[in-house]
Amino acid sequence: MSDRIVSTDVIITSPGRNYVTLKLTTADGIVGYGDATVNGRELAVASYLRDHVAPLLIGRDPSRIEDTWQYLYRGAYWRRGPITMAAIGAVDVALWDIHGKTLGAPLYKLLGGAVRDRLLAYTHAFAWETPALCEAVEARREQGFRAVRAQFGVPGLTTVYGVHKDAEQYEPATRGVAPAEEEWDPAAYLRHAPTALAAVRDHVGPELELLHDAHHRLTPQQAARLGQALEPVDLYWLEDVTPAENQDALRLVREHTTTPLAIGEVFNSVYDLHHLVTGQLIDFVRAAVVHAGGVSHLRKILHLAEVYQVRGAPHGPSDVSPVSFGASVHLGMAAHNIAIQEYMGYDERVHEVFPHAWSYRDGHLYPGDAPGVGVDLDERLASKYPYDPAYLPVARRLDGTLTDW
Ligand code: KDG
Ligand code: MG
């Protein structure tokens, strides 16, 4: 008789920032973990799992991964959206974890096996002023990174996405029951961005891959101008130039620049991006295991993208827990069209709460050979860090109009 799921648990822990973890246990005593963290909306997805999904899982055969995915997706009637897809994604990753542990195989071997020896990683560097930014990027290269995202302050503004004026680590969510308010002026940013990034390129030379995230803040026309202005900098990509609800907007950007475009960290399903992919309007799709329905659905996104020569580059900030980050590293090892994995890094407490087999070394990530996803949860330690409300900021134009953060 096949194994059955006998218990479910949703664990929220905050070792420096909040994470939501789904734990499934089978009658044979096998435990699978899935990440369901949605930054700033953690309790919504925890309730979705506890109140609406967990009761449906009891008694199910954990090896029926695709059937369970379809059951939760089609069976909800209300499809897609970040909360639903993160919940389904957590179940999916937990089931892949159980599957791997049952067979004694690391996840990447179940996904077709390794297509590469190591997975290229990029990390973040930031500084308010350009000379300090050049040093910060150089320091990342000294840590072995071959690809670095560079974010900088903008003269005339007091806050900018991706940069803290004083802190060494950038963490956008702030503690408290309401979001912080930041300011935004696209004109000031557009005047400064080409100069700042050109200075970084001059400083580091031609070989280091440089990336930059505009974080959904430009109109299509502004984005096209920025892409053009940055062509001499030879970016690996320019990310999220414009909010992608209007996918046709990317056509205008595309027609005016050869700077590679990356988009999709807020996408939840293949339906959010199929026009971008089939129209070849982007070069990299940034959907994440956790927010796009787990390994099973992200794999489908990647297969569609492969046909159109669009490459995968999954989102990997500190708000993607080490569980789904680990699943992403396994997928990155096995999916032919994954180009690079974002690795923002974690606070030491996070590494302790989630002991993991994946590792970073010399600019690359390795999934390790532990069965399943290879990430545990130290529940005793996790309970020492209870949920602590925190929100992503909102942004306003200088005249007070709310704009995209
Ligand atoms: O929760 C929001 C962050 O994950 C996001 O702001 C990070 O844009 C981001 C990136 O590229 O890592
Ligand atoms: Mg981003």
GROMACS .gro file of C-alpha atoms and ligand atoms in nm:
model
  418
    1MET     CA    1   0.000   0.000   0.000
    2SER     CA    2   0.133   0.344  -0.087
    3ASP     CA    3   0.226   0.592   0.181
    4ARG     CA    4  -0.028   0.856   0.304
    5ILE     CA    5  -0.006   1.207   0.443
    6VAL     CA    6  -0.108   1.189   0.808
    7SER     CA    7  -0.032   1.535   0.943
    8THR     CA    8   0.026   1.892   0.834
    9ASP     CA    9   0.167   2.189   1.016
   10VAL     CA   10   0.224   2.552   0.922
   11ILE     CA   11   0.517   2.709   1.102
   12ILE     CA   12   0.579   3.083   1.102
   13THR     CA   13   0.918   3.193   1.225
   14SER     CA   14   1.102   3.523   1.214
   15PRO     CA   15   1.479   3.477   1.247
   16GLY     CA   16   1.538   3.836   1.133
   17ARG     CA   17   1.247   3.825   0.888
   18ASN     CA   18   0.924   3.627   0.856
   19TYR     CA   19   0.899   3.288   0.686
   20VAL     CA   20   0.600   3.057   0.644
   21THR     CA   21   0.685   2.686   0.619
   22LEU     CA   22   0.452   2.396   0.545
   23LYS     CA   23   0.547   2.063   0.702
   24LEU     CA   24   0.385   1.743   0.576
   25THR     CA   25   0.438   1.409   0.753
   26THR     CA   26   0.354   1.069   0.607
   27ALA     CA   27   0.243   0.746   0.774
   28ASP     CA   28   0.594   0.612   0.710
   29GLY     CA   29   0.734   0.905   0.910
   30ILE     CA   30   0.877   1.095   0.611
   31VAL     CA   31   0.870   1.473   0.650
   32GLY     CA   32   0.852   1.717   0.359
   33TYR     CA   33   0.891   2.096   0.380
   34GLY     CA   34   0.758   2.368   0.152
   35ASP     CA   35   0.799   2.746   0.166
   36ALA     CA   36   0.488   2.968   0.144
   37THR     CA   37   0.638   3.306   0.231
   38VAL     CA   38   0.472   3.609   0.071
   39ASN     CA   39   0.657   3.913   0.200
   40GLY     CA   40   0.422   4.132   0.408
   41ARG     CA   41   0.122   3.897   0.360
   42GLU     CA   42   0.249   3.596   0.558
   43LEU     CA   43  -0.063   3.537   0.768
   44ALA     CA   44  -0.291   3.529   0.464
   45VAL     CA   45  -0.104   3.241   0.305
   46ALA     CA   46  -0.068   3.064   0.644
   47SER     CA   47  -0.448   3.075   0.686
   48TYR     CA   48  -0.503   2.961   0.327
   49LEU     CA   49  -0.286   2.658   0.402
   50ARG     CA   50  -0.416   2.583   0.751
   51ASP     CA   51  -0.783   2.647   0.692
   52HIS     CA   52  -0.838   2.548   0.331
   53VAL     CA   53  -0.559   2.322   0.206
   54ALA     CA   54  -0.432   2.114   0.500
   55PRO     CA   55  -0.763   1.929   0.554
   56LEU     CA   56  -0.760   1.823   0.187
   57LEU     CA   57  -0.415   1.669   0.215
   58ILE     CA   58  -0.479   1.422   0.496
   59GLY     CA   59  -0.496   1.068   0.357
   60ARG     CA   60  -0.357   1.164   0.014
   61ASP     CA   61  -0.083   0.964  -0.158
   62PRO     CA   62   0.223   1.196  -0.144
   63SER     CA   63   0.367   1.052  -0.466
   64ARG     CA   64   0.074   1.194  -0.668
   65ILE     CA   65   0.244   1.531  -0.703
   66GLU     CA   66   0.091   1.646  -1.031
   67ASP     CA   67  -0.256   1.523  -0.940
   68THR     CA   68  -0.240   1.712  -0.608
   69TRP     CA   69  -0.124   2.026  -0.793
   70GLN     CA   70  -0.416   2.004  -1.035
   71TYR     CA   71  -0.657   1.928  -0.750
   72LEU     CA   72  -0.553   2.239  -0.556
   73TYR     CA   73  -0.538   2.464  -0.866
   74ARG     CA   74  -0.854   2.357  -1.048
   75GLY     CA   75  -1.035   2.250  -0.734
   76ALA     CA   76  -1.021   2.597  -0.576
   77TYR     CA   77  -1.219   2.745  -0.868
   78TRP     CA   78  -1.054   3.081  -0.775
   79ARG     CA   79  -0.732   3.048  -0.968
   80ARG     CA   80  -0.387   3.205  -0.959
   81GLY     CA   81  -0.285   3.506  -0.750
   82PRO     CA   82   0.011   3.521  -0.509
   83ILE     CA   83  -0.159   3.367  -0.205
   84THR     CA   84  -0.313   3.069  -0.383
   85MET     CA   85  -0.002   2.998  -0.588
   86ALA     CA   86   0.236   3.029  -0.292
   87ALA     CA   87   0.016   2.784  -0.098
   88ILE     CA   88   0.009   2.538  -0.390
   89GLY     CA   89   0.382   2.593  -0.436
   90ALA     CA   90   0.449   2.501  -0.072
   91VAL     CA   91   0.252   2.177  -0.107
   92ASP     CA   92   0.429   2.097  -0.433
   93VAL     CA   93   0.779   2.146  -0.289
   94ALA     CA   94   0.691   1.947   0.025
   95LEU     CA   95   0.569   1.660  -0.195
   96TRP     CA   96   0.884   1.667  -0.410
   97ASP     CA   97   1.082   1.665  -0.085
   98ILE     CA   98   0.895   1.356   0.037
   99HIS     CA   99   0.933   1.191  -0.305
  100GLY     CA  100   1.310   1.242  -0.297
  101LYS     CA  101   1.338   1.116   0.060
  102THR     CA  102   1.126   0.810  -0.023
  103LEU     CA  103   1.354   0.724  -0.317
  104GLY     CA  104   1.673   0.835  -0.144
  105ALA     CA  105   1.750   1.078  -0.428
  106PRO     CA  106   1.825   1.452  -0.438
  107LEU     CA  107   1.555   1.650  -0.616
  108TYR     CA  108   1.768   1.745  -0.919
  109LYS     CA  109   1.810   1.377  -1.004
  110LEU     CA  110   1.432   1.336  -1.013
  111LEU     CA  111   1.404   1.636  -1.245
  112GLY     CA  112   1.614   1.474  -1.516
  113GLY     CA  113   1.958   1.497  -1.356
  114ALA     CA  114   2.227   1.762  -1.370
  115VAL     CA  115   2.272   1.954  -1.695
  116ARG     CA  116   2.564   2.153  -1.548
  117ASP     CA  117   2.832   2.114  -1.286
  118ARG     CA  118   2.744   2.430  -1.093
  119LEU     CA  119   2.485   2.703  -1.104
  120LEU     CA  120   2.595   3.062  -1.165
  121ALA     CA  121   2.480   3.299  -0.889
  122TYR     CA  122   2.447   3.675  -0.873
  123THR     CA  123   2.432   3.881  -0.560
  124HIS     CA  124   2.360   4.240  -0.460
  125ALA     CA  125   2.587   4.538  -0.404
  126PHE     CA  126   2.467   4.885  -0.314
  127ALA     CA  127   2.587   5.222  -0.192
  128TRP     CA  128   2.439   5.566  -0.195
  129GLU     CA  129   2.738   5.734  -0.360
  130THR     CA  130   2.905   5.612  -0.680
  131PRO     CA  131   3.265   5.568  -0.548
  132ALA     CA  132   3.134   5.358  -0.258
  133LEU     CA  133   2.921   5.156  -0.502
  134CYS     CA  134   3.230   5.079  -0.713
  135GLU     CA  135   3.402   4.950  -0.398
  136ALA     CA  136   3.096   4.748  -0.293
  137VAL     CA  137   3.077   4.576  -0.633
  138GLU     CA  138   3.452   4.508  -0.620
  139ALA     CA  139   3.413   4.357  -0.272
  140ARG     CA  140   3.150   4.117  -0.409
  141ARG     CA  141   3.390   4.014  -0.685
  142GLU     CA  142   3.650   3.945  -0.417
  143GLN     CA  143   3.397   3.708  -0.255
  144GLY     CA  144   3.402   3.512  -0.581
  145PHE     CA  145   3.087   3.648  -0.749
  146ARG     CA  146   3.102   3.675  -1.128
  147ALA     CA  147   2.772   3.861  -1.148
  148VAL     CA  148   2.662   4.151  -0.928
  149ARG     CA  149   2.347   4.363  -0.913
  150ALA     CA  150   2.435   4.730  -0.854
  151GLN     CA  151   2.186   4.971  -0.687
  152PHE     CA  152   2.264   5.333  -0.599
  153GLY     CA  153   2.125   5.644  -0.436
  154VAL     CA  154   1.978   5.927  -0.644
  155PRO     CA  155   2.072   6.292  -0.583
  156GLY     CA  156   1.772   6.482  -0.450
  157LEU     CA  157   1.595   6.175  -0.307
  158THR     CA  158   1.621   6.045   0.049
  159THR     CA  159   1.518   5.684  -0.023
  160VAL     CA  160   1.566   5.457  -0.325
  161TYR     CA  161   1.481   5.088  -0.379
  162GLY     CA  162   1.774   4.855  -0.314
  163VAL     CA  163   1.987   5.098  -0.110
  164HIS     CA  164   2.016   5.179   0.256
  165LYS     CA  165   2.214   5.491   0.342
  166ASP     CA  166   2.381   5.342   0.649
  167ALA     CA  167   2.309   4.968   0.687
  168GLU     CA  168   2.538   4.699   0.549
  169GLN     CA  169   2.250   4.468   0.454
  170TYR     CA  170   1.952   4.579   0.248
  171GLU     CA  171   1.616   4.446   0.371
  172PRO     CA  172   1.317   4.634   0.227
  173ALA     CA  173   1.049   4.515   0.472
  174THR     CA  174   1.030   4.719   0.791
  175ARG     CA  175   0.894   4.604   1.128
  176GLY     CA  176   0.562   4.742   1.241
  177VAL     CA  177   0.198   4.729   1.146
  178ALA     CA  178   0.212   4.971   0.851
  179PRO     CA  179   0.448   5.017   0.556
  180ALA     CA  180   0.721   5.279   0.556
  181GLU     CA  181   0.672   5.554   0.297
  182GLU     CA  182   0.949   5.620   0.047
  183GLU     CA  183   0.978   5.885  -0.222
  184TRP     CA  184   1.032   5.844  -0.593
  185ASP     CA  185   1.116   6.075  -0.881
  186PRO     CA  186   1.177   5.900  -1.214
  187ALA     CA  187   1.329   6.212  -1.372
  188ALA     CA  188   1.601   6.236  -1.105
  189TYR     CA  189   1.669   5.862  -1.136
  190LEU     CA  190   1.691   5.876  -1.517
  191ARG     CA  191   1.938   6.166  -1.499
  192HIS     CA  192   2.163   5.973  -1.262
  193ALA     CA  193   2.138   5.601  -1.348
  194PRO     CA  194   2.347   5.595  -1.671
  195THR     CA  195   2.632   5.788  -1.506
  196ALA     CA  196   2.637   5.571  -1.194
  197LEU     CA  197   2.635   5.243  -1.387
  198ALA     CA  198   2.892   5.367  -1.641
  199ALA     CA  199   3.125   5.452  -1.351
  200VAL     CA  200   3.084   5.101  -1.210
  201ARG     CA  201   3.159   4.946  -1.550
  202ASP     CA  202   3.472   5.163  -1.587
  203HIS     CA  203   3.583   5.058  -1.240
  204VAL     CA  204   3.533   4.681  -1.272
  205GLY     CA  205   3.631   4.634  -1.637
  206PRO     CA  206   3.448   4.434  -1.904
  207GLU     CA  207   3.430   4.083  -1.758
  208LEU     CA  208   3.218   4.111  -1.445
  209GLU     CA  209   2.847   4.067  -1.524
  210LEU     CA  210   2.654   4.373  -1.402
  211LEU     CA  211   2.280   4.378  -1.338
  212HIS     CA  212   2.042   4.652  -1.231
  213ASP     CA  213   1.683   4.647  -1.099
  214ALA     CA  214   1.454   4.941  -1.184
  215HIS     CA  215   1.182   4.780  -0.968
  216HIS     CA  216   0.871   4.849  -1.179
  217ARG     CA  217   0.907   5.228  -1.162
  218LEU     CA  218   0.923   5.358  -1.518
  219THR     CA  219   0.677   5.421  -1.799
  220PRO     CA  220   0.743   5.220  -2.116
  221GLN     CA  221   0.889   5.530  -2.284
  222GLN     CA  222   1.119   5.605  -1.987
  223ALA     CA  223   1.223   5.240  -1.979
  224ALA     CA  224   1.312   5.247  -2.350
  225ARG     CA  225   1.525   5.558  -2.298
  226LEU     CA  226   1.705   5.404  -2.002
  227GLY     CA  227   1.771   5.080  -2.192
  228GLN     CA  228   1.926   5.282  -2.475
  229ALA     CA  229   2.136   5.495  -2.242
  230LEU     CA  230   2.271   5.182  -2.071
  231GLU     CA  231   2.378   4.999  -2.386
  232PRO     CA  232   2.746   5.103  -2.351
  233VAL     CA  233   2.746   4.963  -1.995
  234ASP     CA  234   2.678   4.614  -2.136
  235LEU     CA  235   2.443   4.501  -1.858
  236TYR     CA  236   2.369   4.132  -1.813
  237TRP     CA  237   2.013   4.258  -1.766
  238LEU     CA  238   1.795   4.552  -1.675
  239GLU     CA  239   1.518   4.423  -1.448
  240ASP     CA  240   1.152   4.515  -1.400
  241VAL     CA  241   1.170   4.837  -1.597
  242THR     CA  242   0.795   4.876  -1.598
  243PRO     CA  243   0.505   4.703  -1.419
  244ALA     CA  244   0.419   4.403  -1.633
  245GLU     CA  245   0.043   4.396  -1.595
  246ASN     CA  246   0.049   4.563  -1.935
  247GLN     CA  247   0.261   4.312  -2.121
  248ASP     CA  248   0.245   4.500  -2.452
  249ALA     CA  249   0.437   4.782  -2.284
  250LEU     CA  250   0.746   4.568  -2.317
  251ARG     CA  251   0.712   4.580  -2.696
  252LEU     CA  252   0.793   4.951  -2.700
  253VAL     CA  253   1.094   4.896  -2.473
  254ARG     CA  254   1.212   4.604  -2.681
  255GLU     CA  255   1.189   4.791  -3.010
  256HIS     CA  256   1.418   5.065  -2.884
  257THR     CA  257   1.697   4.887  -2.702
  258THR     CA  258   1.921   4.582  -2.713
  259THR     CA  259   1.981   4.594  -2.337
  260PRO     CA  260   1.862   4.251  -2.214
  261LEU     CA  261   1.537   4.265  -2.016
  262ALA     CA  262   1.444   4.054  -1.712
  263ILE     CA  263   1.101   4.047  -1.558
  264GLY     CA  264   0.867   3.830  -1.356
  265GLU     CA  265   0.946   3.806  -0.984
  266VAL     CA  266   0.583   3.895  -0.906
  267PHE     CA  267   0.440   3.655  -1.165
  268ASN     CA  268   0.245   3.359  -1.028
  269SER     CA  269   0.169   3.149  -1.332
  270VAL     CA  270   0.246   3.082  -1.694
  271TYR     CA  271  -0.058   3.294  -1.783
  272ASP     CA  272   0.113   3.602  -1.638
  273LEU     CA  273   0.397   3.577  -1.883
  274HIS     CA  274   0.307   3.378  -2.191
  275HIS     CA  275   0.272   3.689  -2.412
  276LEU     CA  276   0.610   3.815  -2.295
  277VAL     CA  277   0.767   3.482  -2.375
  278THR     CA  278   0.595   3.395  -2.702
  279GLY     CA  279   0.643   3.753  -2.824
  280GLN     CA  280   1.012   3.731  -2.726
  281LEU     CA  281   0.973   4.062  -2.544
  282ILE     CA  282   1.205   3.961  -2.260
  283ASP     CA  283   1.532   3.771  -2.227
  284PHE     CA  284   1.502   3.635  -1.872
  285VAL     CA  285   1.199   3.523  -1.674
  286ARG     CA  286   1.235   3.574  -1.300
  287ALA     CA  287   0.945   3.371  -1.158
  288ALA     CA  288   1.028   3.192  -0.832
  289VAL     CA  289   0.952   2.839  -0.711
  290VAL     CA  290   0.765   2.978  -0.409
  291HIS     CA  291   0.546   3.233  -0.587
  292ALA     CA  292   0.478   3.048  -0.912
  293GLY     CA  293   0.319   2.726  -0.792
  294GLY     CA  294   0.628   2.527  -0.693
  295VAL     CA  295   0.876   2.320  -0.889
  296SER     CA  296   0.602   2.158  -1.101
  297HIS     CA  297   0.464   2.484  -1.237
  298LEU     CA  298   0.794   2.672  -1.270
  299ARG     CA  299   0.917   2.380  -1.478
  300LYS     CA  300   0.626   2.432  -1.718
  301ILE     CA  301   0.709   2.803  -1.741
  302LEU     CA  302   1.070   2.715  -1.821
  303HIS     CA  303   0.968   2.466  -2.089
  304LEU     CA  304   0.757   2.729  -2.264
  305ALA     CA  305   1.041   2.980  -2.230
  306GLU     CA  306   1.294   2.735  -2.374
  307VAL     CA  307   1.105   2.720  -2.704
  308TYR     CA  308   1.140   3.099  -2.739
  309GLN     CA  309   1.503   3.127  -2.624
  310VAL     CA  310   1.401   3.301  -2.304
  311ARG     CA  311   1.613   3.194  -2.010
  312GLY     CA  312   1.520   3.137  -1.646
  313ALA     CA  313   1.671   3.341  -1.364
  314PRO     CA  314   1.467   3.270  -1.050
  315HIS     CA  315   1.407   3.532  -0.786
  316GLY     CA  316   1.620   3.466  -0.477
  317PRO     CA  317   1.595   3.751  -0.226
  318SER     CA  318   1.607   3.697   0.151
  319ASP     CA  319   1.225   3.669   0.155
  320VAL     CA  320   1.241   3.341  -0.041
  321SER     CA  321   1.312   3.094   0.242
  322PRO     CA  322   1.607   2.851   0.228
  323VAL     CA  323   1.350   2.577   0.154
  324SER     CA  324   1.225   2.713  -0.178
  325PHE     CA  325   1.569   2.858  -0.246
  326GLY     CA  326   1.705   2.502  -0.217
  327ALA     CA  327   1.432   2.375  -0.451
  328SER     CA  328   1.530   2.651  -0.695
  329VAL     CA  329   1.896   2.544  -0.684
  330HIS     CA  330   1.792   2.185  -0.764
  331LEU     CA  331   1.578   2.308  -1.053
  332GLY     CA  332   1.865   2.529  -1.168
  333MET     CA  333   2.087   2.224  -1.179
  334ALA     CA  334   1.840   2.028  -1.393
  335ALA     CA  335   1.667   2.284  -1.619
  336HIS     CA  336   1.863   2.350  -1.936
  337ASN     CA  337   1.751   2.710  -1.989
  338ILE     CA  338   1.821   2.842  -1.638
  339ALA     CA  339   2.092   3.104  -1.681
  340ILE     CA  340   2.158   3.230  -1.331
  341GLN     CA  341   2.014   3.220  -0.977
  342GLU     CA  342   1.980   3.530  -0.760
  343TYR     CA  343   2.147   3.477  -0.422
  344MET     CA  344   2.096   3.770  -0.187
  345GLY     CA  345   2.220   3.565   0.110
  346TYR     CA  346   2.069   3.518   0.456
  347ASP     CA  347   2.119   3.637   0.810
  348GLU     CA  348   2.317   3.379   1.013
  349ARG     CA  349   2.004   3.302   1.220
  350VAL     CA  350   1.824   3.190   0.903
  351HIS     CA  351   2.099   2.941   0.819
  352GLU     CA  352   2.066   2.803   1.174
  353VAL     CA  353   1.686   2.769   1.167
  354PHE     CA  354   1.695   2.606   0.822
  355PRO     CA  355   2.003   2.378   0.808
  356HIS     CA  356   2.059   2.302   0.439
  357ALA     CA  357   2.256   2.084   0.202
  358TRP     CA  358   2.279   2.350  -0.070
  359SER     CA  359   2.587   2.567  -0.062
  360TYR     CA  360   2.748   2.872  -0.219
  361ARG     CA  361   3.111   2.859  -0.331
  362ASP     CA  362   3.315   3.079  -0.558
  363GLY     CA  363   3.031   3.249  -0.746
  364HIS     CA  364   2.823   2.933  -0.784
  365LEU     CA  365   2.553   2.734  -0.606
  366TYR     CA  366   2.546   2.359  -0.546
  367PRO     CA  367   2.233   2.162  -0.445
  368GLY     CA  368   2.415   1.895  -0.242
  369ASP     CA  369   2.326   1.527  -0.247
  370ALA     CA  370   2.089   1.500   0.049
  371PRO     CA  371   1.762   1.326  -0.047
  372GLY     CA  372   1.474   1.552  -0.153
  373VAL     CA  373   1.528   1.926  -0.126
  374GLY     CA  374   1.783   1.881   0.151
  375VAL     CA  375   1.661   2.161   0.380
  376ASP     CA  376   1.547   2.101   0.738
  377LEU     CA  377   1.367   2.315   0.992
  378ASP     CA  378   1.495   2.332   1.349
  379GLU     CA  379   1.153   2.374   1.512
  380ARG     CA  380   1.289   2.438   1.860
  381LEU     CA  381   1.503   2.725   1.734
  382ALA     CA  382   1.224   2.848   1.502
  383SER     CA  383   0.990   2.883   1.801
  384LYS     CA  384   1.232   3.132   1.957
  385TYR     CA  385   1.160   3.374   1.672
  386PRO     CA  386   0.782   3.435   1.667
  387TYR     CA  387   0.603   3.617   1.386
  388ASP     CA  388   0.688   3.985   1.383
  389PRO     CA  389   0.466   4.201   1.157
  390ALA     CA  390   0.667   4.368   0.879
  391TYR     CA  391   0.570   4.531   0.552
  392LEU     CA  392   0.729   4.629   0.225
  393PRO     CA  393   0.738   5.006   0.178
  394VAL     CA  394   0.506   5.209  -0.040
  395ALA     CA  395   0.636   5.490  -0.261
  396ARG     CA  396   0.502   5.836  -0.340
  397ARG     CA  397   0.601   6.088  -0.605
  398LEU     CA  398   0.740   6.415  -0.478
  399ASP     CA  399   0.387   6.567  -0.504
  400GLY     CA  400   0.249   6.292  -0.279
  401THR     CA  401   0.091   6.069  -0.548
  402LEU     CA  402   0.118   5.702  -0.464
  403THR     CA  403   0.331   5.517  -0.719
  404ASP     CA  404   0.479   5.170  -0.774
  405TRP     CA  405   0.735   5.071  -0.513
  406KDG     O1  406   0.968   4.110  -0.136
  406KDG     C1  407   1.015   4.196  -0.236
  406KDG     C2  408   1.159   4.166  -0.269
  406KDG     O2  409   1.175   4.029  -0.282
  406KDG     C3  410   1.203   4.234  -0.396
  406KDG     O3  411   1.197   4.373  -0.377
  406KDG     C4  412   1.347   4.194  -0.430
  406KDG     O4  413   1.331   4.298  -0.646
  406KDG     C5  414   1.383   4.217  -0.572
  406KDG     C6  415   1.491   4.134  -0.628
  406KDG     O5  416   1.515   4.145  -0.748
  406KDG     O6  417   1.550   4.058  -0.552
  407MG      MG  418   1.375   4.249  -0.854
   0.00000   0.00000   0.00000
